[in-house]
Tab-separated table of C-alpha atoms (C1' of nucleotides) in Angstrom:
chain	number	residue	atom	x	y	z
P	18	MET	CA	-15.826	9.661	-26.418
P	19	GLY	CA	-16.520	8.716	-22.903
P	20	ARG	CA	-15.502	5.475	-21.429
P	21	LEU	CA	-18.064	2.728	-21.614
P	22	PRO	CA	-19.164	1.166	-18.361
P	23	CYS	CA	-17.690	-2.223	-17.541
P	24	CYS	CA	-21.185	-3.633	-17.668
P	25	ASP	CA	-24.598	-2.428	-18.709
P	26	ASN	CA	-25.844	-2.549	-15.123
P	27	ILE	CA	-28.975	-4.336	-16.294
P	28	GLY	CA	-29.556	-7.450	-14.240
P	29	VAL	CA	-26.231	-7.000	-12.499
P	30	LYS	CA	-26.289	-7.807	-8.837
P	31	LYS	CA	-24.594	-5.495	-6.376
P	32	GLY	CA	-23.888	-5.631	-2.700
P	33	PRO	CA	-22.357	-8.289	-0.491
P	34	TRP	CA	-21.357	-11.595	-2.006
P	35	THR	CA	-23.072	-14.754	-0.832
P	36	PRO	CA	-21.152	-17.946	0.043
P	37	GLU	CA	-22.717	-19.584	-3.002
P	38	GLU	CA	-21.380	-16.872	-5.300
P	39	ASP	CA	-17.968	-17.155	-3.690
P	40	LEU	CA	-17.977	-20.877	-4.258
P	41	ILE	CA	-18.894	-20.494	-7.897
P	42	LEU	CA	-16.191	-17.902	-8.445
P	43	VAL	CA	-13.488	-19.865	-6.654
P	44	SER	CA	-14.383	-23.041	-8.515
P	45	TYR	CA	-14.197	-21.256	-11.821
P	46	ILE	CA	-10.862	-19.605	-11.066
P	47	GLN	CA	-9.420	-22.855	-9.803
P	48	GLU	CA	-10.165	-24.330	-13.167
P	49	HIS	CA	-9.375	-21.448	-15.469
P	50	GLY	CA	-7.091	-19.204	-13.494
P	51	PRO	CA	-7.593	-15.530	-12.624
P	52	SER	CA	-7.611	-14.066	-16.096
P	53	ASN	CA	-10.011	-12.771	-18.720
P	54	TRP	CA	-12.425	-11.417	-16.174
P	55	ARG	CA	-14.813	-10.323	-18.870
P	56	CYS	CA	-15.784	-13.938	-19.509
P	57	VAL	CA	-16.226	-14.812	-15.855
P	58	PRO	CA	-19.833	-13.654	-15.373
P	59	THR	CA	-20.899	-15.291	-18.619
P	60	ASN	CA	-19.110	-18.556	-17.986
P	61	THR	CA	-20.101	-18.863	-14.355
P	62	GLY	CA	-23.622	-17.557	-14.604
P	63	LEU	CA	-22.925	-15.065	-11.865
P	64	SER	CA	-25.064	-11.943	-12.042
P	65	ARG	CA	-22.042	-9.794	-11.280
P	66	CYS	CA	-20.005	-7.542	-13.470
P	67	SER	CA	-16.466	-8.636	-14.331
P	68	LYS	CA	-14.961	-5.944	-12.214
P	69	SER	CA	-16.896	-7.019	-9.177
P	70	CYS	CA	-15.693	-10.593	-9.720
P	71	ARG	CA	-12.101	-9.484	-9.984
P	72	LEU	CA	-12.313	-7.346	-6.866
P	73	ARG	CA	-13.950	-10.118	-4.911
P	74	TRP	CA	-11.137	-12.436	-5.901
P	75	THR	CA	-8.229	-10.067	-5.327
P	76	ASN	CA	-9.524	-8.593	-2.089
P	77	TYR	CA	-11.124	-11.553	-0.443
P	78	LEU	CA	-10.986	-14.959	-2.076
P	79	ARG	CA	-7.423	-15.037	-3.356
P	80	PRO	CA	-5.326	-17.545	-1.424
P	81	GLY	CA	-2.680	-16.286	0.930
P	82	ILE	CA	-4.639	-13.355	2.232
P	83	LYS	CA	-4.218	-12.781	5.903
P	84	ARG	CA	-7.252	-11.446	7.662
P	85	GLY	CA	-7.768	-10.142	11.125
P	86	ASN	CA	-5.821	-7.750	13.255
P	87	PHE	CA	-2.676	-6.129	11.997
P	88	THR	CA	0.407	-6.860	14.008
P	89	ARG	CA	2.407	-4.085	15.529
P	90	HIS	CA	5.175	-4.701	13.043
P	91	GLU	CA	2.775	-4.518	10.139
P	92	GLU	CA	1.402	-1.329	11.573
P	93	LYS	CA	4.793	0.268	11.806
P	94	LEU	CA	5.751	-0.896	8.369
P	95	ILE	CA	2.608	0.656	6.910
P	96	ILE	CA	3.328	3.920	8.633
P	97	HIS	CA	6.874	3.922	7.312
P	98	LEU	CA	5.806	3.122	3.803
P	99	GLN	CA	2.916	5.568	3.829
P	100	ALA	CA	5.279	8.325	4.842
P	101	LEU	CA	7.593	7.390	2.019
P	102	LEU	CA	5.147	6.517	-0.726
P	103	GLY	CA	2.029	8.439	0.182
P	104	ASN	CA	-1.359	6.887	-0.460
P	105	ARG	CA	-0.020	4.431	-2.980
P	106	TRP	CA	-1.750	1.530	-1.328
P	107	ALA	CA	-0.938	-0.979	-4.017
P	108	ALA	CA	2.747	-0.162	-3.724
P	109	ILE	CA	2.549	-0.414	0.043
P	110	ALA	CA	0.665	-3.686	-0.221
P	111	SER	CA	3.449	-5.132	-2.343
P	112	TYR	CA	5.589	-5.079	0.786
P	113	LEU	CA	2.918	-6.879	2.791
P	114	PRO	CA	1.988	-9.697	0.445
P	115	GLU	CA	-0.533	-11.183	2.846
P	116	ARG	CA	-2.525	-7.980	2.975
P	117	THR	CA	-4.558	-6.413	0.228
P	118	ASP	CA	-4.301	-2.781	-0.724
P	119	ASN	CA	-7.930	-2.379	0.280
P	120	ASP	CA	-7.214	-3.786	3.723
P	121	ILE	CA	-4.239	-1.536	4.201
P	122	LYS	CA	-6.154	1.482	2.988
P	123	ASN	CA	-9.025	0.721	5.340
P	124	TYR	CA	-6.704	0.120	8.222
P	125	TRP	CA	-4.908	3.358	7.582
P	126	ASN	CA	-8.117	5.358	7.286
P	127	THR	CA	-9.846	3.830	10.275
P	128	HIS	CA	-6.990	3.203	12.686
P	129	LEU	CA	-3.603	4.609	11.894
P	130	LYS	CA	-4.526	8.053	10.615
P	131	LYS	CA	-6.699	8.633	13.622
P	132	LYS	CA	-4.105	7.267	15.949
P	133	LEU	CA	-1.359	9.469	14.573
P	134	LEU	CA	-3.520	12.564	14.472
P	135	GLY	CA	-4.601	11.975	18.017
P	136	LYS	CA	-1.033	11.517	19.026
P	137	ILE	CA	0.056	14.720	17.363
P	138	ASN	CA	-2.805	16.682	18.887
P	139	GLN	CA	-2.123	15.260	22.295
P	140	GLU	CA	1.505	16.211	22.093
P	141	THR	CA	0.707	19.639	20.699
P	142	TYR	CA	-1.572	20.414	23.584
P	143	ALA	CA	0.835	18.918	26.050
P	144	GLY	CA	3.228	21.553	24.849
P	145	GLY	CA	6.433	19.883	25.877
P	146	ALA	CA	9.195	19.203	23.428
P	147	ALA	CA	12.316	17.167	23.727
P	148	ALA	CA	15.687	18.002	22.267
P	149	ASP	CA	14.910	16.060	19.136
P	150	GLY	CA	11.974	18.307	18.400
P	151	PHE	CA	9.254	15.969	19.548
P	152	PRO	CA	7.219	16.426	22.644
P	153	VAL	CA	8.105	14.378	25.575
P	154	ASN	CA	5.738	11.537	26.206
P	155	GLU	CA	6.610	9.344	29.075
P	156	LYS	CA	3.827	6.887	28.351
P	157	GLY	CA	4.312	5.981	24.728
P	158	GLN	CA	7.949	5.685	23.887
P	159	TRP	CA	7.333	3.670	20.785
P	160	GLU	CA	4.747	6.147	19.535
P	161	ARG	CA	7.276	8.889	19.945
P	162	ARG	CA	9.781	6.909	17.963
P	163	LEU	CA	7.127	6.318	15.384
P	164	GLN	CA	6.580	10.035	15.063
P	165	THR	CA	10.307	10.527	14.711
P	166	ASP	CA	10.380	7.909	12.009
P	167	ILE	CA	7.565	9.520	10.083
P	168	ASN	CA	9.111	12.921	10.278
P	169	MET	CA	12.423	11.563	9.126
P	170	ALA	CA	10.953	9.633	6.236
P	171	LYS	CA	8.946	12.621	5.078
P	172	LYS	CA	12.019	14.760	5.169
P	173	ALA	CA	13.963	12.257	3.127
P	174	LEU	CA	11.123	11.968	0.665
P	175	HIS	CA	10.837	15.709	0.303
P	176	GLU	CA	14.496	16.061	-0.417
P	177	ALA	CA	14.398	13.108	-2.732
P	178	LEU	CA	11.633	14.670	-4.768
P	179	TYR	CA	12.993	18.172	-4.942
P	180	MET	CA	16.662	17.612	-5.483
P	181	GLU	CA	17.771	19.469	-8.580
P	182	LYS	CA	20.270	17.011	-9.953
P	183	PRO	CA	19.464	13.356	-10.319
P	184	THR	CA	23.163	12.504	-10.498
P	185	PHE	CA	24.319	9.898	-8.080
P	186	ILE	CA	27.311	10.452	-5.946
P	187	TYR	CA	28.697	7.418	-4.294
P	188	GLU	CA	31.478	6.909	-1.923
P	189	SER	CA	33.296	3.674	-1.769
P	190	ASN	CA	33.914	2.197	1.599
P	191	PRO	CA	34.270	-1.563	1.433
P	192	SER	CA	35.345	-1.709	5.007
P	193	SER	CA	31.838	-0.848	6.005
P	194	CYS	CA	30.437	-3.761	4.112
P	195	SER	CA	28.937	-6.332	6.380
P	196	SER	CA	29.945	-8.748	3.709
P	197	SER	CA	28.840	-12.288	3.414
P	198	HIS	CA	29.656	-12.181	-0.272
P	199	SER	CA	31.528	-15.249	-1.282
P	200	SER	CA	30.454	-16.128	-4.776
P	201	GLY	CA	33.091	-17.542	-7.032
P	202	GLY	CA	34.098	-16.190	-10.410
P	203	GLY	CA	35.250	-12.702	-11.189
P	204	GLN	CA	36.030	-10.223	-8.547
P	205	PRO	CA	33.030	-8.000	-8.199
P	206	PRO	CA	33.495	-4.294	-8.118
P	207	PRO	CA	33.823	-2.878	-4.668
P	208	PRO	CA	30.533	-2.103	-3.062
P	209	THR	CA	29.554	1.456	-2.762
P	210	TYR	CA	27.214	3.008	-0.377
P	211	ALA	CA	25.744	6.293	0.425
P	212	SER	CA	27.376	7.978	3.278
P	213	SER	CA	25.863	11.384	3.299
P	214	THR	CA	22.410	12.804	3.481
P	215	GLU	CA	22.892	14.195	-0.013
P	216	ASN	CA	23.521	10.769	-1.399
P	217	ILE	CA	20.576	9.358	0.414
P	218	SER	CA	18.210	11.841	-1.102
P	219	ARG	CA	19.523	11.029	-4.549
P	220	LEU	CA	19.199	7.358	-3.993
P	221	LEU	CA	15.688	7.907	-2.888
P	222	GLU	CA	14.990	10.024	-5.916
P	223	ASN	CA	15.842	7.175	-8.192
P	224	TRP	CA	13.868	4.824	-6.092
P	225	MET	CA	10.786	6.970	-6.281
P	226	ARG	CA	10.885	6.900	-10.065
P	227	LYS	CA	10.531	3.176	-10.194
P	228	PRO	CA	7.506	1.136	-9.268
P	229	ALA	CA	7.824	-0.693	-6.043
P	230	LYS	CA	8.941	-4.252	-6.348
P	231	PRO	CA	7.053	-7.019	-4.648
P	232	LEU	CA	8.635	-8.826	-1.785
P	233	GLU	CA	9.289	-11.882	-3.831
P	234	ASP	CA	11.837	-9.869	-5.742
P	235	ALA	CA	13.713	-9.504	-2.542
P	236	SER	CA	14.600	-5.916	-2.973
P	237	PHE	CA	13.365	-2.408	-2.888
P	238	GLY	CA	13.614	0.046	-5.656
P	239	PRO	CA	15.326	-0.150	-8.997
P	240	ALA	CA	17.238	-3.316	-8.400
P	241	ASN	CA	16.629	-6.283	-10.696
P	242	SER	CA	16.283	-3.983	-13.636
P	243	ALA	CA	18.917	-4.425	-16.314
P	244	GLU	CA	18.954	-0.772	-17.249
P	245	SER	CA	18.814	0.363	-13.680
P	246	THR	CA	21.696	1.525	-11.631
P	247	GLN	CA	21.550	-1.815	-9.858
P	248	LEU	CA	20.875	-0.283	-6.571
P	249	SER	CA	18.461	-1.264	-3.976
P	250	VAL	CA	17.486	1.201	-1.361
P	251	ALA	CA	15.596	0.715	1.779
P	252	CYS	CA	14.826	3.640	3.905
P	253	GLY	CA	13.555	3.611	7.369
P	254	SER	CA	14.653	4.057	10.847
P	255	LEU	CA	16.191	1.984	13.493
P	256	SER	CA	14.796	1.889	16.891
P	257	SER	CA	15.076	-0.434	19.771
P	258	GLU	CA	11.705	-1.742	18.654
P	259	GLY	CA	13.428	-2.969	15.555
P	260	SER	CA	11.147	-1.497	12.949
P	261	VAL	CA	13.732	-1.491	10.202
P	262	PHE	CA	14.957	-4.888	11.114
P	263	GLN	CA	11.407	-5.925	10.523
P	264	VAL	CA	11.510	-4.414	7.058
P	265	GLU	CA	14.767	-6.077	6.372
P	266	SER	CA	13.727	-9.449	7.579
P	267	LYS	CA	10.634	-9.324	5.441
P	268	LEU	CA	12.719	-8.823	2.357
P	269	SER	CA	14.006	-12.379	2.276
P	270	LEU	CA	17.073	-11.333	0.396
P	271	ASP	CA	17.917	-13.397	-2.611
P	272	PRO	CA	20.763	-15.784	-1.801
P	273	ASP	CA	22.090	-15.359	-5.327
P	274	LEU	CA	22.878	-11.759	-4.771
P	275	GLN	CA	26.434	-11.033	-5.719
P	276	TYR	CA	26.983	-8.915	-2.714
P	277	SER	CA	25.704	-9.062	0.709
P	278	LEU	CA	23.619	-6.312	2.049
P	279	ILE	CA	25.536	-3.198	2.872
P	280	GLU	CA	24.236	-1.187	5.701
P	281	THR	CA	25.150	2.288	6.577
P	282	TRP	CA	23.804	3.816	9.655
P	283	LEU	CA	23.749	7.512	9.596
P	284	LEU	CA	23.408	9.658	12.575
P	285	ASP	CA	22.576	12.988	11.152
P	286	ASP	CA	20.801	15.768	12.917
P	287	ASN	CA	19.605	17.120	9.579
P	288	TYR	CA	17.279	14.193	9.365
P	289	GLY	CA	15.951	14.651	12.802
P	290	GLY	CA	17.546	11.439	13.852
P	291	GLY	CA	17.751	11.239	17.557
P	292	GLN	CA	19.473	8.593	19.522
P	293	ASP	CA	16.682	6.196	18.795
P	294	SER	CA	16.440	6.536	15.081
P	295	ASN	CA	18.689	6.541	12.100
P	296	LEU	CA	18.302	6.578	8.389
P	297	MET	CA	19.341	3.301	6.891
P	298	LEU	CA	20.202	2.612	3.308
P	299	HIS	CA	20.770	-0.664	1.625
P	300	HIS	CA	22.772	-0.667	-1.535
P	301	LEU	CA	23.185	-3.958	-3.234
P	302	PRO	CA	24.464	-4.392	-6.746
P	303	LEU	CA	22.579	-7.402	-7.978
P	304	ASP	CA	24.604	-8.687	-10.821
P	305	ALA	CA	28.309	-8.132	-10.941
P	306	SER	CA	28.738	-10.194	-14.059
P	307	ASP	CA	27.519	-7.399	-16.288
N	163	DA	C1'	-36.721	-1.166	24.469
N	164	DA	C1'	-36.115	1.901	20.915
N	165	DG	C1'	-33.714	5.299	18.512
N	166	DC	C1'	-29.377	7.482	17.544
N	167	DT	C1'	-24.507	7.752	16.530
N	168	DG	C1'	-20.123	6.487	15.098
N	169	DG	C1'	-16.806	2.904	13.682
N	170	DC	C1'	-15.627	-0.524	10.589
N	171	DC	C1'	-14.984	-2.600	6.221
N	172	DA	C1'	-16.605	-4.817	1.898
N	173	DA	C1'	-17.841	-3.186	-2.231
N	174	DC	C1'	-18.576	0.295	-5.644
N	175	DC	C1'	-17.216	4.250	-8.658
N	176	DG	C1'	-14.533	6.619	-11.778
N	177	DC	C1'	-10.086	7.570	-13.631
N	178	DC	C1'	-6.141	6.025	-16.102
N	179	DA	C1'	-2.456	3.341	-18.226
N	180	DA	C1'	-1.555	-0.732	-20.673
N	181	DC	C1'	-2.976	-3.804	-23.872
N	182	DC	C1'	-5.218	-5.575	-28.009
N	183	DC	C1'	-6.962	-5.626	-32.546
J	72	DA	C1'	-1.409	4.416	-35.492
J	73	DG	C1'	-5.391	4.829	-33.118
J	74	DG	C1'	-9.547	3.664	-30.922
J	75	DG	C1'	-11.772	0.378	-27.928
J	76	DT	C1'	-11.294	-2.696	-23.980
J	77	DT	C1'	-9.437	-4.461	-19.807
J	78	DG	C1'	-7.388	-4.464	-15.471
J	79	DG	C1'	-5.317	-1.750	-11.724
J	80	DC	C1'	-5.717	1.760	-8.539
J	81	DG	C1'	-7.282	5.214	-5.035
J	82	DG	C1'	-11.249	7.541	-3.198
J	83	DT	C1'	-15.738	7.035	-1.519
J	84	DT	C1'	-20.046	4.958	-0.119
J	85	DG	C1'	-23.367	2.371	2.318
J	86	DG	C1'	-24.787	-1.344	5.238
J	87	DC	C1'	-24.006	-3.684	9.442
J	88	DC	C1'	-23.094	-3.620	14.206
J	89	DA	C1'	-21.947	-2.194	18.854
J	90	DG	C1'	-22.270	1.198	22.227
J	91	DC	C1'	-24.664	4.991	24.113
J	92	DT	C1'	-28.652	7.824	25.473
DNA sequence: AAGCTGGCCAACCGCCAACCC
DNA sequence: AGGGTTGGCGGTTGGCCAGCT
């Protein structure tokens, strides 16, 4: 049996929302909260289907939504995440809590995709190529780095997805821990971190199997999950523009974390990392008491 | 000034997984 | 357990607007 429509479409208004409708919807949600959307049209008298009400709220009326131009950092973060996650706009939006998935999707389709394609075409026709495999572009250094980042992330993702064995291999190297860990109680196990491209791809594999965590959870990947491997992985690249630092700073790491963030910078030609970019992994066991 | 074109973006559509009874 | 319902998600559409001819 086919799926029934969310509404019978009879007497249901479509098209742009009016300020009056917005007001009615906001007032109702303020009182009752954003739940049970099916009742919203009936209870408010709005001639809209429940789905339309929900979309209007989540994409436009919900508090905390930032509108207007995307910052350069947001732009770079989206490009990073799109390369890693693909068109999973909701997952990407979870890392930019002030932006809606619809906004990000629109911005990608109307600005970034075009921009990147244009960049690639321009460089293809220019014909030049630097030692790191990307064409030389004197004008746009940051764009070049961006392209390096994308290439690197795609490579990591590809390996992460097609690795045969999901087994993790870790190497322990506490000396590399930029530790600020100082919680009392039992001695936590020594931190481990990935120190090879093979490990990175396996870390990423596990990450890709889990839904992305929102920023409020202060971590990427499978962390915060009791049955998880208690790892948190962030992948990106470092450049003088600080794109990964931006990712990191946006994470607002939980002060209760048992360990401080461990960073390993890898300079590995296999990942196409030039002097400007590196693959960075964060591995943070969240709860050493278990 | 009028018509045309392309860009932008809010909103819609349809699929799907989770949830509920 | 299974079918119906709901909410979430990604792709697409269509209307508005600015710039161009």
